[in-house]
Each structure stands twice: as structure tokens, then as C-alpha cells.
PDB file of C-alpha atoms in Angstrom:
ATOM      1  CA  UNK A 205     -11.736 -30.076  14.504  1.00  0.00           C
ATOM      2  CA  UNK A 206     -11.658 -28.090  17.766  1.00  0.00           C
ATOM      3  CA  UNK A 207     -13.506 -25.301  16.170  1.00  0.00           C
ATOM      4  CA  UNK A 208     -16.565 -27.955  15.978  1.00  0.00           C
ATOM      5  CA  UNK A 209     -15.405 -30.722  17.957  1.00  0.00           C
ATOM      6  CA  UNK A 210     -16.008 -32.933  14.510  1.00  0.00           C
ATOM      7  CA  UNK A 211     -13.092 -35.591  13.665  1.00  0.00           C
ATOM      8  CA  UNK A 212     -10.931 -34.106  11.232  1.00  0.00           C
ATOM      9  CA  UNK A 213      -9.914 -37.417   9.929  1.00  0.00           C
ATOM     10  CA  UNK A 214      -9.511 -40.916  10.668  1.00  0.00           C
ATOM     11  CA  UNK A 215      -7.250 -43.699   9.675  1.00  0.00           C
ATOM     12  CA  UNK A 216      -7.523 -47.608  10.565  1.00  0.00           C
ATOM     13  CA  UNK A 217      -4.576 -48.956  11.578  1.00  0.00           C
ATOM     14  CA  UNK A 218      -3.420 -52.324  10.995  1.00  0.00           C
ATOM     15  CA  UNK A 219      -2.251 -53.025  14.617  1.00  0.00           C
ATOM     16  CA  UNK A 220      -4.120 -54.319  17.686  1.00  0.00           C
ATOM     17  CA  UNK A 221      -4.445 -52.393  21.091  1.00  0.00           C
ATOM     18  CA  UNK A 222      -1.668 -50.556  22.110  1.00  0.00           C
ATOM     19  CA  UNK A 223      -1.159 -48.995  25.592  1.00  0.00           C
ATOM     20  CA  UNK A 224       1.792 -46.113  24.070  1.00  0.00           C
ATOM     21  CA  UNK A 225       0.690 -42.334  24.028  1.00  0.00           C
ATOM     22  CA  UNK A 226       2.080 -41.416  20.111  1.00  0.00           C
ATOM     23  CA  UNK A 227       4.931 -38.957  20.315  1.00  0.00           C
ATOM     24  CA  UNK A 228       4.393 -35.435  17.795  1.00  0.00           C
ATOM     25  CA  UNK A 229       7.907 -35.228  16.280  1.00  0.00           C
ATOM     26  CA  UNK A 230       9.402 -32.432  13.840  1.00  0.00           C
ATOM     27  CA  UNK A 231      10.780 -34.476  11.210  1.00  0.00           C
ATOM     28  CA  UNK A 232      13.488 -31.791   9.052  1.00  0.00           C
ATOM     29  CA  UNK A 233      10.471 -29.305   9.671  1.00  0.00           C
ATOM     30  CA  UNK A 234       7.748 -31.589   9.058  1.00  0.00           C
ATOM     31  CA  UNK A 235       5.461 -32.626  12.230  1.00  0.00           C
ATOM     32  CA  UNK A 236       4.612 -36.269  12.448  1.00  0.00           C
ATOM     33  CA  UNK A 237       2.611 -38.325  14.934  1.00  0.00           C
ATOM     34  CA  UNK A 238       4.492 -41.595  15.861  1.00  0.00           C
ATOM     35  CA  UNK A 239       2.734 -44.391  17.250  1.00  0.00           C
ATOM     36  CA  UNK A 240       3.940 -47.644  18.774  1.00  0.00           C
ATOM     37  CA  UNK A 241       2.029 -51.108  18.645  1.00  0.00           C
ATOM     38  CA  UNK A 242       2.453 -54.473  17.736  1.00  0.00           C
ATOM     39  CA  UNK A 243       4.491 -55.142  15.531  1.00  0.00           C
ATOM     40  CA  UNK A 244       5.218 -51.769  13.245  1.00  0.00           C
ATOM     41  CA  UNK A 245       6.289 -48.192  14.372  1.00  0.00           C
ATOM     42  CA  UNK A 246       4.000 -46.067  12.100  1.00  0.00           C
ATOM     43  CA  UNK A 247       4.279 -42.210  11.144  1.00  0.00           C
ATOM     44  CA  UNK A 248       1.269 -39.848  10.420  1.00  0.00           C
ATOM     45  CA  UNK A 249       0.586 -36.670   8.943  1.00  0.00           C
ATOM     46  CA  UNK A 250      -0.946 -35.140  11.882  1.00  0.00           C
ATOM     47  CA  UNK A 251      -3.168 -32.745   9.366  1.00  0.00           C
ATOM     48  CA  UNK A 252      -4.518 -35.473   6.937  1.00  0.00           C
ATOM     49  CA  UNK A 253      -3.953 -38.575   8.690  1.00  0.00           C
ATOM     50  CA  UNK A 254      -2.039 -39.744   6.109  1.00  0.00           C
ATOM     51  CA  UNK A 255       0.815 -42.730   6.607  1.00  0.00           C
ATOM     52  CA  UNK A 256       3.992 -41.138   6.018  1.00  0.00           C
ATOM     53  CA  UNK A 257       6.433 -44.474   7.643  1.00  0.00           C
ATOM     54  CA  UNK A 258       5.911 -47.648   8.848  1.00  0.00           C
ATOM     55  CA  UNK A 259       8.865 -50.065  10.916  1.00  0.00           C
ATOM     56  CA  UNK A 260       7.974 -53.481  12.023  1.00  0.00           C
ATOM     57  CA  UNK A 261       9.767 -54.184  15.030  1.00  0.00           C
ATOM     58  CA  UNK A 262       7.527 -54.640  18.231  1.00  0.00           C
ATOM     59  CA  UNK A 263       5.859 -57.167  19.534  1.00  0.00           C
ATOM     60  CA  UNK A 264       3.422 -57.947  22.463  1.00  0.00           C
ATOM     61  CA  UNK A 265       1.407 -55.600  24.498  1.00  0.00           C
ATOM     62  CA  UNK A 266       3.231 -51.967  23.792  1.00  0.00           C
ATOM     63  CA  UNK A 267       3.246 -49.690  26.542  1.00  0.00           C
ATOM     64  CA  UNK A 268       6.116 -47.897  26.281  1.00  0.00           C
ATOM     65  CA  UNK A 269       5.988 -44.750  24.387  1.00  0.00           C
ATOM     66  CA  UNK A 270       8.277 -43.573  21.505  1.00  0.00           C
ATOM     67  CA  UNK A 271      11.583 -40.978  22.501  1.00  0.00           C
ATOM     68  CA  UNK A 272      13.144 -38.728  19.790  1.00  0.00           C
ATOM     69  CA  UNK A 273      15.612 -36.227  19.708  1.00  0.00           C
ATOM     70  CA  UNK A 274      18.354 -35.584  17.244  1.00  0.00           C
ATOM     71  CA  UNK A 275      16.458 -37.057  14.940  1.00  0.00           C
ATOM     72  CA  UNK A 276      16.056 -40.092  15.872  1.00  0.00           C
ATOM     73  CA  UNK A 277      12.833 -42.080  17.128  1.00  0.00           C
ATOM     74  CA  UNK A 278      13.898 -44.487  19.972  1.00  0.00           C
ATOM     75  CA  UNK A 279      11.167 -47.358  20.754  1.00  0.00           C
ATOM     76  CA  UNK A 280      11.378 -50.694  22.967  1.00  0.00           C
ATOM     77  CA  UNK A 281       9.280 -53.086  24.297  1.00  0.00           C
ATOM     78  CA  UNK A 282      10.339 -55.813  26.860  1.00  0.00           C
ATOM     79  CA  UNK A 283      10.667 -59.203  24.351  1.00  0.00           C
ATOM     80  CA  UNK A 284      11.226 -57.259  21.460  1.00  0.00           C
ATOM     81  CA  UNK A 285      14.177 -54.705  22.174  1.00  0.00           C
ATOM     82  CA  UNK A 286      15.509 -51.394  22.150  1.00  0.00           C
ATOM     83  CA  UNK A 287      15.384 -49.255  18.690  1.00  0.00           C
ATOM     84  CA  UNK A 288      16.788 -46.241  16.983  1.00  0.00           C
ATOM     85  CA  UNK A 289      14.981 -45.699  14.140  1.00  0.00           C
ATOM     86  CA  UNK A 290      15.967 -42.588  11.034  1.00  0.00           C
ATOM     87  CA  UNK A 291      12.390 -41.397   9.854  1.00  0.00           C
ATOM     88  CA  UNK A 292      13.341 -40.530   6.117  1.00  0.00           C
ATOM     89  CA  UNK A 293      13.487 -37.123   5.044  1.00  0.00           C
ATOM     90  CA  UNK A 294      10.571 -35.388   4.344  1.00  0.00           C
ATOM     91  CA  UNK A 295       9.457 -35.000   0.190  1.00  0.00           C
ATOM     92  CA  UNK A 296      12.205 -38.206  -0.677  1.00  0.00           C
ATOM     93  CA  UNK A 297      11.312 -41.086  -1.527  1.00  0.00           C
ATOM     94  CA  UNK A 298      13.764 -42.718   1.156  1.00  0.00           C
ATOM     95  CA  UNK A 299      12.683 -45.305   3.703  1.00  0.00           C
ATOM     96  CA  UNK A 300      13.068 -45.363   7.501  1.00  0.00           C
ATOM     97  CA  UNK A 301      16.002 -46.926   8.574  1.00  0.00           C
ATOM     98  CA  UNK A 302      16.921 -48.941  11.774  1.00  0.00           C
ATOM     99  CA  UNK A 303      19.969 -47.131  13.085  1.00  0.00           C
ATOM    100  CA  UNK A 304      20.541 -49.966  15.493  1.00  0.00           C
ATOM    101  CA  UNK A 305      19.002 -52.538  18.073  1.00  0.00           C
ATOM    102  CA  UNK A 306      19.635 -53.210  21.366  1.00  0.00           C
ATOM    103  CA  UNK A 307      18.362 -56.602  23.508  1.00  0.00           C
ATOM    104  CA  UNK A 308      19.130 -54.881  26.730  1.00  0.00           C
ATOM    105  CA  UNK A 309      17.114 -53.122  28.855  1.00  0.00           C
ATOM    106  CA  UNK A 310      13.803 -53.316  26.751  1.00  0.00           C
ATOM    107  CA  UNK A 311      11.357 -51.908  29.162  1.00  0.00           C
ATOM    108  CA  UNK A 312       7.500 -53.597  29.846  1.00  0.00           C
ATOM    109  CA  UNK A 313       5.666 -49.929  30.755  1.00  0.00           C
ATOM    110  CA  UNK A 314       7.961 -46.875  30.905  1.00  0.00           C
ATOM    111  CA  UNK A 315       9.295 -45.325  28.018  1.00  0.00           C
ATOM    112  CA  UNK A 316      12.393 -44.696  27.475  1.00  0.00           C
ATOM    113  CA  UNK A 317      13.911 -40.938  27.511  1.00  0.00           C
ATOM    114  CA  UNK A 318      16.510 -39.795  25.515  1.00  0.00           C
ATOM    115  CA  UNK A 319      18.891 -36.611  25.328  1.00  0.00           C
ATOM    116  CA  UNK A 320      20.693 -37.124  21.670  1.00  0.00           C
ATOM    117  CA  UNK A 321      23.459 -38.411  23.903  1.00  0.00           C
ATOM    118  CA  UNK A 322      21.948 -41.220  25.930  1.00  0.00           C
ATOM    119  CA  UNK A 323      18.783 -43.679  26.139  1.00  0.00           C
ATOM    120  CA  UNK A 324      17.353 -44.008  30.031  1.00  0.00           C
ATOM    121  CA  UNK A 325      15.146 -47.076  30.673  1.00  0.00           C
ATOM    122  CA  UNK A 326      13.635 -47.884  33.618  1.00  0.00           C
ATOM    123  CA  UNK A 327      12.177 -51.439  34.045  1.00  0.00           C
ATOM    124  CA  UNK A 328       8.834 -52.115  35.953  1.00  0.00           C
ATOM    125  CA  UNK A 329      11.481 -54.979  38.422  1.00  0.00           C
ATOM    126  CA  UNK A 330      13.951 -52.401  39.171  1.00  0.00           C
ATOM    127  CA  UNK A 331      17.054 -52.247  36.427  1.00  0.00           C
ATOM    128  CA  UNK A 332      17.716 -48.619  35.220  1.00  0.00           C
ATOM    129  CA  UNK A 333      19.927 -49.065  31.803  1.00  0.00           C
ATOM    130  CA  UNK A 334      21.411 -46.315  29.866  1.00  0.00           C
ATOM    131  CA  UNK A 335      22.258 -46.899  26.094  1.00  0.00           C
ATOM    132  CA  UNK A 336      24.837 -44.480  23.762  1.00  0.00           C
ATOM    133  CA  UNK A 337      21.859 -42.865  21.499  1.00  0.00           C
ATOM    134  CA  UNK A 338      24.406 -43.053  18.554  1.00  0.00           C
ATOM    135  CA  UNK A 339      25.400 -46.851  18.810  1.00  0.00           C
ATOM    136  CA  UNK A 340      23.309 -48.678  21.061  1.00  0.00           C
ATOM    137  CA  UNK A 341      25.560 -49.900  22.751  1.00  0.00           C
ATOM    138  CA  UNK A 342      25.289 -50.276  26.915  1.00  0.00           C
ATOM    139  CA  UNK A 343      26.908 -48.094  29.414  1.00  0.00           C
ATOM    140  CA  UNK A 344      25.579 -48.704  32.120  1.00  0.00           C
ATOM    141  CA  UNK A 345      22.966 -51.159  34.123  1.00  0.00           C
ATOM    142  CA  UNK A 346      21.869 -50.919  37.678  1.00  0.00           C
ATOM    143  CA  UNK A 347      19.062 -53.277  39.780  1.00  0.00           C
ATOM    144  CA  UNK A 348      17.919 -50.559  42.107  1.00  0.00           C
ATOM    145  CA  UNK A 349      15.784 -52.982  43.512  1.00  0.00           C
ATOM    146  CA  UNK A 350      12.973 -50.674  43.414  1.00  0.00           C
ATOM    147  CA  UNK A 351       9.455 -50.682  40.896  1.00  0.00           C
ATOM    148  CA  UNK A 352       8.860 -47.981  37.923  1.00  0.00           C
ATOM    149  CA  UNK A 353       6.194 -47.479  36.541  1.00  0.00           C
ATOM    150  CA  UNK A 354       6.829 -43.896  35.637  1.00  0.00           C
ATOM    151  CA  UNK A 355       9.205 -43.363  32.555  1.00  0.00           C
ATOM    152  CA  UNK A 356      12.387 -41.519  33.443  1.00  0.00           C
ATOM    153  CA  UNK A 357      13.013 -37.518  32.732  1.00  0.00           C
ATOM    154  CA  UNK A 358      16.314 -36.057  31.562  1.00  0.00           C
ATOM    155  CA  UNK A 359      16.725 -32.589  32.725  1.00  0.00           C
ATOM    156  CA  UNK A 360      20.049 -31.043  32.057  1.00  0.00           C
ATOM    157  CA  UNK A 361      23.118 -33.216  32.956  1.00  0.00           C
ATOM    158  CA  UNK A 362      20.582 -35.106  35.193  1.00  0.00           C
ATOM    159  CA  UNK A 363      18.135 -38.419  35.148  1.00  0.00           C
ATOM    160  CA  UNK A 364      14.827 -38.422  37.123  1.00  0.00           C
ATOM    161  CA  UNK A 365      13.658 -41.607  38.170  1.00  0.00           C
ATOM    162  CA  UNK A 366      10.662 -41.781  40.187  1.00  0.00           C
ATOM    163  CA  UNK A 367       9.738 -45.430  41.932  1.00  0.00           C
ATOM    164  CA  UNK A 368       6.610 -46.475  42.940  1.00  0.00           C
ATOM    165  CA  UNK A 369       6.849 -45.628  46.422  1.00  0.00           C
ATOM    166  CA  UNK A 370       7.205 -42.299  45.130  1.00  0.00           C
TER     167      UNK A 370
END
């Protein structure tokens, strides 16, 4: 409660550590925190803490954090894969629903970014891959023979990519 710095709620989770920041997503006009960690992709109610949707699909350490846009929550983690994942609609009683899966470019640390269009991810060794966001399915791959360990930015028509040398 920022008014007197109290918790407002808290909910055990049924995951180990997890090195992802969760991602606050409008779901059809409903916020959500999502939260990455091994092995399930789970959705809160931000307000009550409440579980709202839960994915098992992770596995390992998870550092990268989740991407949405269009809709659609994008997760990987290096050994597990890339995911798009439909949160169900708000006040159904629907369930999530893996849009697809992709076993390339699965990041270790960065996160991936997404524009509704494409999925950017930038490995910690160097490879920069970019998925379609509808299908999956690979574009493009470059080594750049370079470190990340910042997550890439879309901007516009344009991908950021910052290496460790800066």
C-alpha cells in the first residue's frame, strides 16, 4: 500500500528463484502481472494477488523477461524455447493457449522484444534471431560475434541492440 508502505497482499508461488522482472499487461482491458520461472508462466491480479493463468513451459534458471503486444505474451528461456502464449479473455472461463513454440533462438538473459510483427532475441554468445510474432517461424539469424546482456528495443521500423562493450 504506498499510502502506508504495508503489503497489500501476498501470494506464494509454486516456482523456485527466478531472475525475470514480471511484465504488467492489459489483458482485453484487464491489467495482469506476468511472471516467468521455472517451469509455468503465471498471471496475477495485480489488485488482489489473485492467480488469474498459469502455462508450464520453462525450465532452468529464468532470466529473460516476458514481451507482449497484440495480445500475445512471448517468453523463452535458453533449453526450453521460444513461446507465444493467448492469455484467455478476461470473465470466460477459457484457458491460455500456446499459440506456438519455437527451439530457435531461446535466449539465457535478455528478453526478448516484440512489435506484434516480429520477436528480437539477442543471445548472451552473440546470435541476434528474429521470429514472425504470428507463426513462430524464423526469419532471420545473425552471429554478430559480439556479447548481450541487455535485451533488445524496437523503436519504430528499427531494432536496438546494445553489446557489452557498449
Amino acid at each position: 500500500d504506498a499510502e502506508t508502505g504495508k503489503n497489500a497482499w501476498s501470494t506464494p508461488r509454486p516456482v523456485p528463484n527466478s531472475w525475470a522482472s514480471p511484465a504488467l499487461i492489459i489483458n482485453a482491458g484487464r491489467a495482469e502481472v506476468v511472471t516467468c520461472a521455472n517451469p509455468f508462466v503465471i498471471s496475477y491480479d495485480p489488485a488482489t494477488g489473485k492467480e488469474l493463468w498459469r502455462v508450464e513451459c520453462l525450465s532452468g534458471d529464468v532470466a529473460p523477461s516476458p514481451a507482449y503486444a497484440n495480445g500475445i505474451v512471448y517468453v523463452c528461456q535458453d533449453g526450453a524455447g521460444v513461446f507465444a502464449i493467448k492469455p484467455p479473455a478476461p470473465g470466460t472461463n477459457d484457458k491460455p493457449t500456446r499459440v506456438w513454440k519455437s527451439d530457435v533462438g531461446a535466449t539465457d538473459t535478455t528478453s526478448p522484444a516484440c512489435n506484434g510483427e516480429i520477436v528480437i532475441l539477442a543471445a548472451s554468445y552473440g546470435t541476434v534471431t528474429c521470429l514472425d510474432a504470428k507463426t513462430g517461424k524464423l526469419l532471420w539469424e545473425e552471429d554478430l560475434k559480439v556479447s548481450f546482456t541487455a535485451s533488445p528495443i524496437i523503436a519504430g521500423n528499427k531494432v536496438y541492440l546494445t553489446d557489452t562493450d557498449g
